Coordinates of C-alpha atoms in Angstrom, one line a residue:
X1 CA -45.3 132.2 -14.2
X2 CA -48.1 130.7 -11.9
X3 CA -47.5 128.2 -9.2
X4 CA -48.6 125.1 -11.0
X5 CA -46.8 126.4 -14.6
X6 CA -43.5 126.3 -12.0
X7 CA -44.2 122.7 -11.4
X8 CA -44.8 121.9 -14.7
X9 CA -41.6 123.8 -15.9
X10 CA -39.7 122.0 -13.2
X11 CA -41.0 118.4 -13.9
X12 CA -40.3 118.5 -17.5
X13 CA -36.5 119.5 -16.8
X14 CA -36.4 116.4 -14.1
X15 CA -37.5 114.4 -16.8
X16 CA -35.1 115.6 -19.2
X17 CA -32.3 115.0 -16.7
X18 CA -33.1 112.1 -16.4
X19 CA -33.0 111.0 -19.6
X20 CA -29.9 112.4 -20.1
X21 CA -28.7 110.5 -17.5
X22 CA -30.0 107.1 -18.8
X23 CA -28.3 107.7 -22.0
X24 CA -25.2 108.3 -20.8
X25 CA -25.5 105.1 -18.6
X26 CA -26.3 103.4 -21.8
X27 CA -23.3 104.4 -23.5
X28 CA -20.9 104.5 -20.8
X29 CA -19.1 101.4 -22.2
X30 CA -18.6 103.7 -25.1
X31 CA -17.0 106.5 -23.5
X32 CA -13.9 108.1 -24.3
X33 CA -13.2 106.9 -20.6
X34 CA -13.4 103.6 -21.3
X35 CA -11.9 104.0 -24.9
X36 CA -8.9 105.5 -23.0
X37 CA -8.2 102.2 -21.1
X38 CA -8.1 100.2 -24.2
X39 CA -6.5 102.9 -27.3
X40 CA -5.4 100.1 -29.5
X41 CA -8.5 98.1 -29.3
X42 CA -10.5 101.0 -30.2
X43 CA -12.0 101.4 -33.2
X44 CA -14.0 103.5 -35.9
X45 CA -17.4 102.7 -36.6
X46 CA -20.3 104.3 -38.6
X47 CA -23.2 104.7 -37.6
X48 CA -27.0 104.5 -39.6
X49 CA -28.5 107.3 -39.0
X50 CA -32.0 109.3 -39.8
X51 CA -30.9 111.8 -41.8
X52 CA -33.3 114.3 -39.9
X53 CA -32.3 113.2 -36.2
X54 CA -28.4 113.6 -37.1
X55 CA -27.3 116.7 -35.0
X56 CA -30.0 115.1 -32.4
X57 CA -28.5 112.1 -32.2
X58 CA -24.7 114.0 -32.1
X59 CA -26.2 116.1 -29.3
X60 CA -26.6 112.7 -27.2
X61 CA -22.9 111.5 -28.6
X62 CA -21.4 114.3 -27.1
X63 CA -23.5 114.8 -23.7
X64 CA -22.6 110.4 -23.1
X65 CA -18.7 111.7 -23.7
X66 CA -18.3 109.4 -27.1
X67 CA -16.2 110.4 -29.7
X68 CA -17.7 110.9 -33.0
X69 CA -16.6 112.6 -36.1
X70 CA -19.2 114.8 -37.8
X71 CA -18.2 116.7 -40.7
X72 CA -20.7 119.9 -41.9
X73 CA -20.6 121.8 -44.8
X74 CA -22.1 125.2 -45.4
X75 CA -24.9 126.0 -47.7
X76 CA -26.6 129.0 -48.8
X77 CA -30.3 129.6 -50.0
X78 CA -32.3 132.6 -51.4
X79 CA -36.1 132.8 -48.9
X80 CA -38.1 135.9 -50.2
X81 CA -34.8 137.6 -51.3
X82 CA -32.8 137.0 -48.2
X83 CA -29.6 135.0 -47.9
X84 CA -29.8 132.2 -45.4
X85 CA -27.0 130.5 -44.3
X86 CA -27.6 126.9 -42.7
X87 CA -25.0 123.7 -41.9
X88 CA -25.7 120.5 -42.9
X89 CA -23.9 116.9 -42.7
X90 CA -21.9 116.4 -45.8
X91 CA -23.0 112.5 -45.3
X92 CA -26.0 112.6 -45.0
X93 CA -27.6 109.6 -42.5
X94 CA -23.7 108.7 -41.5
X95 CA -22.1 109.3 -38.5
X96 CA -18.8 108.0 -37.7
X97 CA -18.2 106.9 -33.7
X98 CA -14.9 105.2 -32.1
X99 CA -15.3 102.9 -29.3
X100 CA -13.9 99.4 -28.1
X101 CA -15.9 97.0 -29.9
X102 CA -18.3 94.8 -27.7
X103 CA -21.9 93.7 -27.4
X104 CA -23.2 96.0 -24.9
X105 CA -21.3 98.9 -26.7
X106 CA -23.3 98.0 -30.4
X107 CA -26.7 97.2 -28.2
X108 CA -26.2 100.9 -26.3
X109 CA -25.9 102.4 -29.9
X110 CA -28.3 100.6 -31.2
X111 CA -30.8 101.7 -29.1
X112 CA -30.7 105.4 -29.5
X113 CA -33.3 107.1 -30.9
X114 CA -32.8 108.1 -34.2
X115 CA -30.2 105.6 -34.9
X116 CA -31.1 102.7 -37.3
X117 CA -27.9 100.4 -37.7
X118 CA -24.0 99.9 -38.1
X119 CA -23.1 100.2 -41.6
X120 CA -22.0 96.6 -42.5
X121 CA -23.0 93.5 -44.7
X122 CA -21.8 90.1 -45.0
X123 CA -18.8 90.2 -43.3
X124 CA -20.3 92.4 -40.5
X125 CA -19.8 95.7 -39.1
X126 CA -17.7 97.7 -41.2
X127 CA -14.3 99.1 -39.8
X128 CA -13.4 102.7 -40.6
X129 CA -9.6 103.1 -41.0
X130 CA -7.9 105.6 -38.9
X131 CA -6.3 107.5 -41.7
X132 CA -9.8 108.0 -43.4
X133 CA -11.0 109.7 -39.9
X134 CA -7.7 111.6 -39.7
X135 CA -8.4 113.5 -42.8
X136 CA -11.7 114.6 -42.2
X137 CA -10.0 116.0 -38.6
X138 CA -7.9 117.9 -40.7
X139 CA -10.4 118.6 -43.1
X140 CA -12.7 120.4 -40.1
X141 CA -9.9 122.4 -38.9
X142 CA -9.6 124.6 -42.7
X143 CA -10.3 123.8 -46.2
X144 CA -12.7 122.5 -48.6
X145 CA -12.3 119.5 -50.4
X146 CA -15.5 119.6 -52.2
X147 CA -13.9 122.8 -54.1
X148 CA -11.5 120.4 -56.0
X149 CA -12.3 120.2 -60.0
X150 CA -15.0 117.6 -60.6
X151 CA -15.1 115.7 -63.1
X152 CA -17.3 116.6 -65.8
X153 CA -17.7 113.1 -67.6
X154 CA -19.2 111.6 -64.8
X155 CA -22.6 110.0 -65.2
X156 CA -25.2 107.4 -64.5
X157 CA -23.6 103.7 -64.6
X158 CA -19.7 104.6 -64.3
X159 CA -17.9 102.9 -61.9
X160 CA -15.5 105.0 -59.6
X161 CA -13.9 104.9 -55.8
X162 CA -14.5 106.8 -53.1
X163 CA -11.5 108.8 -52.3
X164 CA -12.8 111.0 -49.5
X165 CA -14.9 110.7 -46.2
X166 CA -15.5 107.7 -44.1
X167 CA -15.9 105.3 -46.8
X168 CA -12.9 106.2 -48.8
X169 CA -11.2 102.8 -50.9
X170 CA -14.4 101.7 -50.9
X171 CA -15.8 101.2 -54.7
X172 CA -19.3 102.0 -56.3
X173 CA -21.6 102.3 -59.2
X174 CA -22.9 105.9 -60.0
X175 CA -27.0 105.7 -59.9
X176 CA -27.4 109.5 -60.3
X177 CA -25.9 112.6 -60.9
X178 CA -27.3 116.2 -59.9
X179 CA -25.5 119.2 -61.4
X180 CA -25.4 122.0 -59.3
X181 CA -22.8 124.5 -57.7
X182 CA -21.3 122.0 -55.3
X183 CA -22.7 118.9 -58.1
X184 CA -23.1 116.0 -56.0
X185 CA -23.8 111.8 -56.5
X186 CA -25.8 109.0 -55.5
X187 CA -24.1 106.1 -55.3
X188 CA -24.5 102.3 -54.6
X189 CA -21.9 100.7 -52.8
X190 CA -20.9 97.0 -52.9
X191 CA -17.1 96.1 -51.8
X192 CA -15.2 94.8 -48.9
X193 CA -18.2 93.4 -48.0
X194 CA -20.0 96.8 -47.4
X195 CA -23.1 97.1 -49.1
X196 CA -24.9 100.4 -48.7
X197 CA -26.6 103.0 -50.9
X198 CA -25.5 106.7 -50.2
X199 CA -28.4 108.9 -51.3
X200 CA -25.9 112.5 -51.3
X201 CA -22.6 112.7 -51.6
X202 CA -20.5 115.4 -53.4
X203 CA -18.8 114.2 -56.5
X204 CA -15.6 115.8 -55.6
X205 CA -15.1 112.7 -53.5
X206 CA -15.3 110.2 -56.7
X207 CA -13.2 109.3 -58.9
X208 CA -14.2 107.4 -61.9
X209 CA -12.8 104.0 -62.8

């Protein structure tokens, strides 16, 4: 590596620092830290997020020290005869955070790249309870719940509730169904004063009204 590729190498990585840095200064009253000072006015939150800048955006979460909760799920593909293994988000554009709620704390998030929103509607942003989170924690740590039995009769129009994930109790109207090994929903949501359409979700985590 020439003299002048040295620099360039060496700019970039300032730069990048840098960045890092501002990020974290952005979020700082966000941080576990300051979460830590206030436990019981903390709260869980869910982010709007590109579906495509998810793990990006996670990558910033976890280099500003805020606490998040992003479950994966495995899934498997054939390319050219080979078996490839890749993780994705099992919701899709959704990413759950925990912070004490303020304005500079909803501005800091706000302005990430890659981030849209708060999921909320009329009645604002909407809370995530605590025992919703605490079973996806347990959920990371072993098992599967998308491997329950699905139900079968499930189709286009039914109404059902959410009984798994960050918007669990929450109720919705089945727009589409697509049958596959792990068969999975879209859904439009409208309760609580949440209204949000969830383009994937797996329909192990519905249950039909």
């Amino acid at each position: 590596m020439g003299q002048a590729d040295k620099i360039r190498a060496y700019r970039i990585a300032a730069r990048q620092m840098k960045m890092a840095h501002s990020r974290a200064a952005l979020l700082q009253s966000a941080s576990i830290d300051s979460t830590a000072r206030r436990p019981a006015d903390a709260r869980w939150y869910c982010l709007f997020v590109n579906p495509g800048r998810v793990f990006a955006v996670e990558n910033v979460l976890r280099e500003a020290n805020v606490e998040f909760c992003l479950p994966r799920e495995k899934v498997v593909s054939m390319h050219r005869g080979r078996k490839i293994e890749r993780e994705r988000a099992m919701f899709p554009g959704y990413l759950p955070v925990r912070f004490v709620p303020s304005a500079p704390a909803f501005q800091a998030f706000k302005r990430m790249s890659g981030v849209f929103d708060f999921v909320g509607g009329i009645d604002g942003y909407y809370s995530i309870p605590d025992k919703h989170i605490q079973r996806l924690r347990l959920w990371e740590t072993g098992g599967d719940p998308t491997r329950v039995e699905t139900d079968k009769t499930m189709a286009e129009g039914d109404k059902a509730e959410i009984i798994f994930g960050p918007f669990a109790g929450l109720r919705c109207i089945v727009l589409a169904v697509k049958w596959s090994r792990q068969a999975r929903a879209r859904v439009l949501v409208r309760d609580k004063g949440v209204e949000l359409e969830i383009q994937s979700i797996p329909l192990a985590f519905l249950q039909k009204l």
